[in-house]
XYZ file of C-alpha atoms in Angstrom:
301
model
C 29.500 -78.132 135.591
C 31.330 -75.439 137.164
C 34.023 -78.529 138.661
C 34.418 -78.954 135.089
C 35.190 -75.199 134.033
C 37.614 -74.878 136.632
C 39.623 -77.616 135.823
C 39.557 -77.224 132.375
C 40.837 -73.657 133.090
C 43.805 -75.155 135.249
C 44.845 -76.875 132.754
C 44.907 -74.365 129.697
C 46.934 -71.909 132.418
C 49.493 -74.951 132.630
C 49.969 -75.386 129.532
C 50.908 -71.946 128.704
C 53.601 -71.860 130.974
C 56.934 -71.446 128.633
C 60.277 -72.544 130.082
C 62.909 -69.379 129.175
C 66.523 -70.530 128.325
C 69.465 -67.858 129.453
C 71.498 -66.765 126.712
C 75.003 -65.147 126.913
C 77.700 -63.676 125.127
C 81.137 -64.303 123.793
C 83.092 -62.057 122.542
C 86.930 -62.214 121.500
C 89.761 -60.294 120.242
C 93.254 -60.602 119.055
C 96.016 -58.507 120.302
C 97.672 -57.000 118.378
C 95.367 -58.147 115.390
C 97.653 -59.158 113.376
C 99.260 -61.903 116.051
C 97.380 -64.850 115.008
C 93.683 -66.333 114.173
C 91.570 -66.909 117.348
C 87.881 -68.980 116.358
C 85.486 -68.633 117.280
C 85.731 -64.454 117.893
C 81.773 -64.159 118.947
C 78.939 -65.691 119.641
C 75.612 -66.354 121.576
C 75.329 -69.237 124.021
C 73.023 -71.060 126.042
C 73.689 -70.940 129.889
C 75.731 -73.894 130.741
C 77.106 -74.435 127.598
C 80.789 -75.501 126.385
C 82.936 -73.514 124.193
C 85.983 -74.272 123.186
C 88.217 -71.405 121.188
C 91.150 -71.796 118.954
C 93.946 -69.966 118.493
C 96.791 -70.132 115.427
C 99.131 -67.979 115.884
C 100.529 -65.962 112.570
C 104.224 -66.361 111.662
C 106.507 -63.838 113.458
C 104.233 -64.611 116.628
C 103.534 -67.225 119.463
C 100.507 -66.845 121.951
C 101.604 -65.327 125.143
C 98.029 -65.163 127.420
C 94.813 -64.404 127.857
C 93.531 -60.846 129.520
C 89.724 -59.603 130.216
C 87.163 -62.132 131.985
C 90.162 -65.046 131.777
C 93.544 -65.427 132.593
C 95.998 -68.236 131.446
C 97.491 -69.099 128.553
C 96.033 -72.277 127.710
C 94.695 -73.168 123.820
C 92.558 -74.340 122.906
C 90.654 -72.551 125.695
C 87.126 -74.272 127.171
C 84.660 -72.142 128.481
C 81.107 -73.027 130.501
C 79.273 -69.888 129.561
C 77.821 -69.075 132.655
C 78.054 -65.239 132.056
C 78.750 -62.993 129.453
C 82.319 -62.942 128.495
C 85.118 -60.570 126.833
C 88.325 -61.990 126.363
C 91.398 -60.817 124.741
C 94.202 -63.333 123.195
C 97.469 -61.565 123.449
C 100.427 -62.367 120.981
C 104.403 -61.831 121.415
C 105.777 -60.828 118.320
C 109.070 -63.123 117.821
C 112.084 -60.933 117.168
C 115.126 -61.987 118.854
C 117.510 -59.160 117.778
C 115.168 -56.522 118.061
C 115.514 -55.330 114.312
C 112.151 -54.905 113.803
C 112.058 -58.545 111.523
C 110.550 -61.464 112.812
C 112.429 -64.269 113.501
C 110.760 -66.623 110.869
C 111.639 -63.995 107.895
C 114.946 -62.988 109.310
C 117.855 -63.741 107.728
C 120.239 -62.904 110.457
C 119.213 -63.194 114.044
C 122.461 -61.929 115.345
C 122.087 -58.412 114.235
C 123.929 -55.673 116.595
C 121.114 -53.202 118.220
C 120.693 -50.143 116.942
C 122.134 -50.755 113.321
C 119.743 -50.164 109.974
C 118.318 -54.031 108.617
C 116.424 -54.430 104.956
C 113.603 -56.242 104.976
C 115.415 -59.405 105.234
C 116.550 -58.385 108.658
C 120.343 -58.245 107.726
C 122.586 -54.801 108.944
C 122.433 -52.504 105.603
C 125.871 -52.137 103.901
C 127.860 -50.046 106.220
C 130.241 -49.049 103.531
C 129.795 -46.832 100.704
C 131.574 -44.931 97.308
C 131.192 -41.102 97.548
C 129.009 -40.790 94.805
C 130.623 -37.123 94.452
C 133.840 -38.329 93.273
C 133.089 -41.715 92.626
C 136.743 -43.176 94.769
C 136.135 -42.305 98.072
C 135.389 -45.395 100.488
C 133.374 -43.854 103.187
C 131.579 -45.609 106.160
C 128.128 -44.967 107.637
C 127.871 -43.387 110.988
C 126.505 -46.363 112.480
C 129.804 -48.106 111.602
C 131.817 -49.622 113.719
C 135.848 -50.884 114.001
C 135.853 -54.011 112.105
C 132.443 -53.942 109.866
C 132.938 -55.273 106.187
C 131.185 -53.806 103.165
C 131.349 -55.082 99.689
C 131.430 -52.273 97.144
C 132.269 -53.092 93.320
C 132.332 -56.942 94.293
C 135.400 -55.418 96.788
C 135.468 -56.238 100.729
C 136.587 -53.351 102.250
C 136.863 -53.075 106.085
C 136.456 -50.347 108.892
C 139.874 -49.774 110.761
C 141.235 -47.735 113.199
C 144.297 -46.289 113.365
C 145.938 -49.093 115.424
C 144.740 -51.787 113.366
C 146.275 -49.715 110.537
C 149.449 -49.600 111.866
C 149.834 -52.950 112.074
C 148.743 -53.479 108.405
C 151.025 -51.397 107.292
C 154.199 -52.380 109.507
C 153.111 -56.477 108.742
C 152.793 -55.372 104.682
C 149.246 -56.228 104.455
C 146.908 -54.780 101.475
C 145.625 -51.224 103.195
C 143.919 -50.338 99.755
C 140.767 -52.192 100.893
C 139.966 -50.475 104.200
C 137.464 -47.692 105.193
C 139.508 -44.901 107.302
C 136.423 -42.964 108.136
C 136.591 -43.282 111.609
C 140.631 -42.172 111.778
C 141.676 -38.312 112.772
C 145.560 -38.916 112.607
C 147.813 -39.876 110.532
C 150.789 -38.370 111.594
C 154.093 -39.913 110.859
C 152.238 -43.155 109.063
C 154.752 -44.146 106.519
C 157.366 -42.495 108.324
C 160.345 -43.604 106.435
C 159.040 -46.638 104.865
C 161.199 -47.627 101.994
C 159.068 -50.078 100.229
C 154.811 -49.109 100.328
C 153.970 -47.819 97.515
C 150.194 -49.573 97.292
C 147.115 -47.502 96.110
C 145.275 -45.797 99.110
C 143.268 -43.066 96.689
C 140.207 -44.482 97.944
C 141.012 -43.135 101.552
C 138.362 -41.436 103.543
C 140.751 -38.454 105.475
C 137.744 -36.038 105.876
C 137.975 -36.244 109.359
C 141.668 -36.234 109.766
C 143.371 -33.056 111.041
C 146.697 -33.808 111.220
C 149.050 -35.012 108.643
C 152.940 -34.361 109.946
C 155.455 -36.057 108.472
C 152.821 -38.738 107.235
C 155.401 -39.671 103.662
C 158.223 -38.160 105.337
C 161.294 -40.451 103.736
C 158.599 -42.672 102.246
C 161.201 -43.349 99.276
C 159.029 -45.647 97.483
C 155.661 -43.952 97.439
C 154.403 -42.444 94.126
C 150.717 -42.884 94.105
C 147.238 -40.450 93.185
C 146.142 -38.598 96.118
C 144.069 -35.989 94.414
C 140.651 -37.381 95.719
C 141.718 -36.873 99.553
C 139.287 -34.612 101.092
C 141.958 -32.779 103.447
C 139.832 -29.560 104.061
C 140.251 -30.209 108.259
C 143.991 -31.031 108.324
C 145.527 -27.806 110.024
C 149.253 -29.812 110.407
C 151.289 -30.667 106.683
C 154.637 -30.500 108.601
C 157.490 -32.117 106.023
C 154.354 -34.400 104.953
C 156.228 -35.257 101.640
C 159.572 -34.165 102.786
C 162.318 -36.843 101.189
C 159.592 -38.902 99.064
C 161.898 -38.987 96.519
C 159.740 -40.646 94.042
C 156.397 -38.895 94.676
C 155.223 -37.048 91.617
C 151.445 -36.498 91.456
C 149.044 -33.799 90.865
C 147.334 -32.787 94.104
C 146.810 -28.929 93.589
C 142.645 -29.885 93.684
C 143.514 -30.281 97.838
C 141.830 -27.502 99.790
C 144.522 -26.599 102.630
C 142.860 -23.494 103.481
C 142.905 -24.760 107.363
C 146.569 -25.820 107.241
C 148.820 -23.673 109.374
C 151.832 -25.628 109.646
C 153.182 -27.032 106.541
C 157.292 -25.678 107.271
C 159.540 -28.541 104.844
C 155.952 -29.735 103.237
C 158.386 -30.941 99.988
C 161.741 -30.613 100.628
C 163.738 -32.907 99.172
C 162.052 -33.934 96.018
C 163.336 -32.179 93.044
C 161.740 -35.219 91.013
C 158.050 -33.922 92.276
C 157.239 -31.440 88.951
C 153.585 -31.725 89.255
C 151.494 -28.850 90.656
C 151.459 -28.622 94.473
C 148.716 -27.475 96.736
C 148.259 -23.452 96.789
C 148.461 -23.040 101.126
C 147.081 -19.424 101.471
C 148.112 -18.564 105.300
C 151.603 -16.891 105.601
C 154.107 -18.798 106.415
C 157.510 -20.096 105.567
C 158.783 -21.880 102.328
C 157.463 -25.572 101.641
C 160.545 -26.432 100.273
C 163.038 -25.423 103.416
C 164.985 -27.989 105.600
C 165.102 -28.410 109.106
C 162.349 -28.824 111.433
C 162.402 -26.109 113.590
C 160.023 -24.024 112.654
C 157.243 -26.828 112.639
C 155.908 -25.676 116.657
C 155.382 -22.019 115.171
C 152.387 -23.005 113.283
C 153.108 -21.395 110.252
C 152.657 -22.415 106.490
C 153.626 -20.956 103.089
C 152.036 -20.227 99.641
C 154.039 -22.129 96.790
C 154.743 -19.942 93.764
C-alpha cells in the first residue's frame, strides 16, 4: 500500500511540472517621425522567433539605416528575437538644393543656396514695384547680376553697370532692367545723340554720382521725377547741352549734392521747374568745367 502512495505521488508531482516559454520585446521607432511607415513598431515575442519589419518610406524621404540594437540598412529587416530589442529606422530627407522642399514636391531642383523658395521650391520673385510710388523697379537684396523678374506681365532684369553699358552703346531696350545694384552713372549717355527710351522706372537710390550722366544727350526728353537721388553728392553739367530735355524734376531731393557747377547749361528749351540744390555754390546754368573739382553747387532761383 504505501508502494502504491508513493508512486501515485510521483506521478501527480510530474504532472505539475509547467514548461515556461521566454518572451521578449520589440520595440521600433522612426526617425525623424515623419520619414516613412516602419510595421510592425512593437511587439511581444516568443524566444526564437522570426520577425520581419517593414519600412515605406514617406515622399520627400528614402531609408538611410538602422541605429540602436541593429545596424544596416536592409528592409525588410528579419529578426530572431533572442533578446529584447530597440531599434531606430533613420530617414534622409530628399532635398537636393537645400531649399528646404523635397525633391518630389519641388518644382525646381536647381535653386541657388541661400535664395527665398515658395512652397513649390522655386527662388521668390527677386524683382519688385516700389509700392511707394508705384514706378520704381527695385531688386531684393538677395539679387544677383542677371536674375529676371516678371512684374506687370514685364521681364525685367538685374544689371550692372557694365552690362549696361553695353545695352546702351549696342541700342538695346534699357527700360526693362533693375539698376539696384549700380552706384555710378557718371558720364552714361555722354553725348549720345539718339536715346531717348523711357528709364523712369530706374532704381538710382544707391547711386552717388551722376556727372555729366545727359551731358550732350541731344535727344533725351523723358520723366525722371520718380528717381530717388537723395545719395548723389556729384550733378556736375548732368543735363548740360540736352537740348531737348524739358521735364519737371523739382520733387528730386539734392540735399547731399555738392557739386552740380554747369548742372543745365545749355538748354534754354528746359522751362520746367528744376531741382532747389540748397548748399552754396556756383550757378547751374554757367559754362566751363572748371569749377567741377571744387565741390561746390548752387541754389536755382
Amino acid at each position: 500500500m504505501k508502494k502504491l502512495l508513493f508512486l501515485f505521488s510521483t506521478l501527480l508531482f510530474i504532472g505539475c511540472i509547467v514548461e515556461v516559454t521566454t518572451i521578449y520585446t520589440l520595440n521600433v521607432s522612426s526617425n525623424p517621425t515623419e520619414g516613412g511607415i516602419i510595421n510592425p513598431l512593437s511587439g511581444e515575442y516568443e524566444e526564437g522567433a522570426e520577425v520581419t519589419i517593414n519600412v515605406s518610406p514617406n515622399p520627400n524621404y528614402e531609408f538611410d539605416k538602422w541605429s540602436g540594437d541593429w545596424g544596416g540598412s536592409e528592409y525588410p529587416l528579419t529578426l530572431i528575437m533572442d533578446g529584447d530589442k530597440t531599434l531606430v529606422g533613420n530617414f534622409n530627407f530628399l532635398d537636393s538644393d537645400s531649399d528646404g522642399v523635397g525633391d518630389d514636391d519641388d518644382l525646381d531642383n536647381n535653386t541657388r543656396s541661400g535664395v527665398p523658395v515658395d512652397e513649390n521650391g522655386v527662388m521668390l520673385n527677386p524683382i519688385y514695384l516700389d509700392e511707394e510710388n508705384g514706378v520704381t523697379i527695385k531688386c531684393r537684396e538677395w539679387a544677383i547680376i542677371g536674375d529676371t523678374g516678371i512684374v506687370n506681365d514685364a521681364t525685367y532684369t538685374l544689371v550692372d553697370l557694365e552690362t549696361l553699358k553695353e545695352m546702351i552703346q549696342d541700342g538695346g531696350d534699357v527700360s526693362k532692367v533693375c539698376t539696384s545694384k549700380i552706384d555710378n552713372l557718371s558720364e552714361l549717355f555722354y553725348q549720345n545723340n539718339s536715346f531717348n527710351q523711357d528709364i523712369s522706372s530706374w532704381d538710382v537710390e544707391n547711386v552717388t554720382d551722376m556727372n555729366y550722366m545727359f551731358y550732350q544727350a541731344k535727344s533725351f526728353n523723358q520723366n525722371l521725377s520718380f528717381w530717388n537721388v537723395k545719395n548723389v553728392f556729384n550733378m556736375g553739367a548732368m543735363f548740360s547741352g540736352a537740348e531737348s530735355f524739358n521735364q519737371n524734376i523739382s520733387s528730386w531731393n539734392v540735399d547731399n549734392v555738392t557739386r552740380c557747377f554747369a548742372f543745365c547749361f545749355g538748354t534754354e528749351q528746359w522751362t520746367s521747374p528744376k531741382p532747389s540744390f540748397k548748399n552754396d555754390c556756383d550757378e547751374i546754368n554757367a559754362g566751363g568745367t572748371e569749377v567741377l573739382a571744387r565741390g561746390l553747387c548752387s541754389y536755382y532761383d
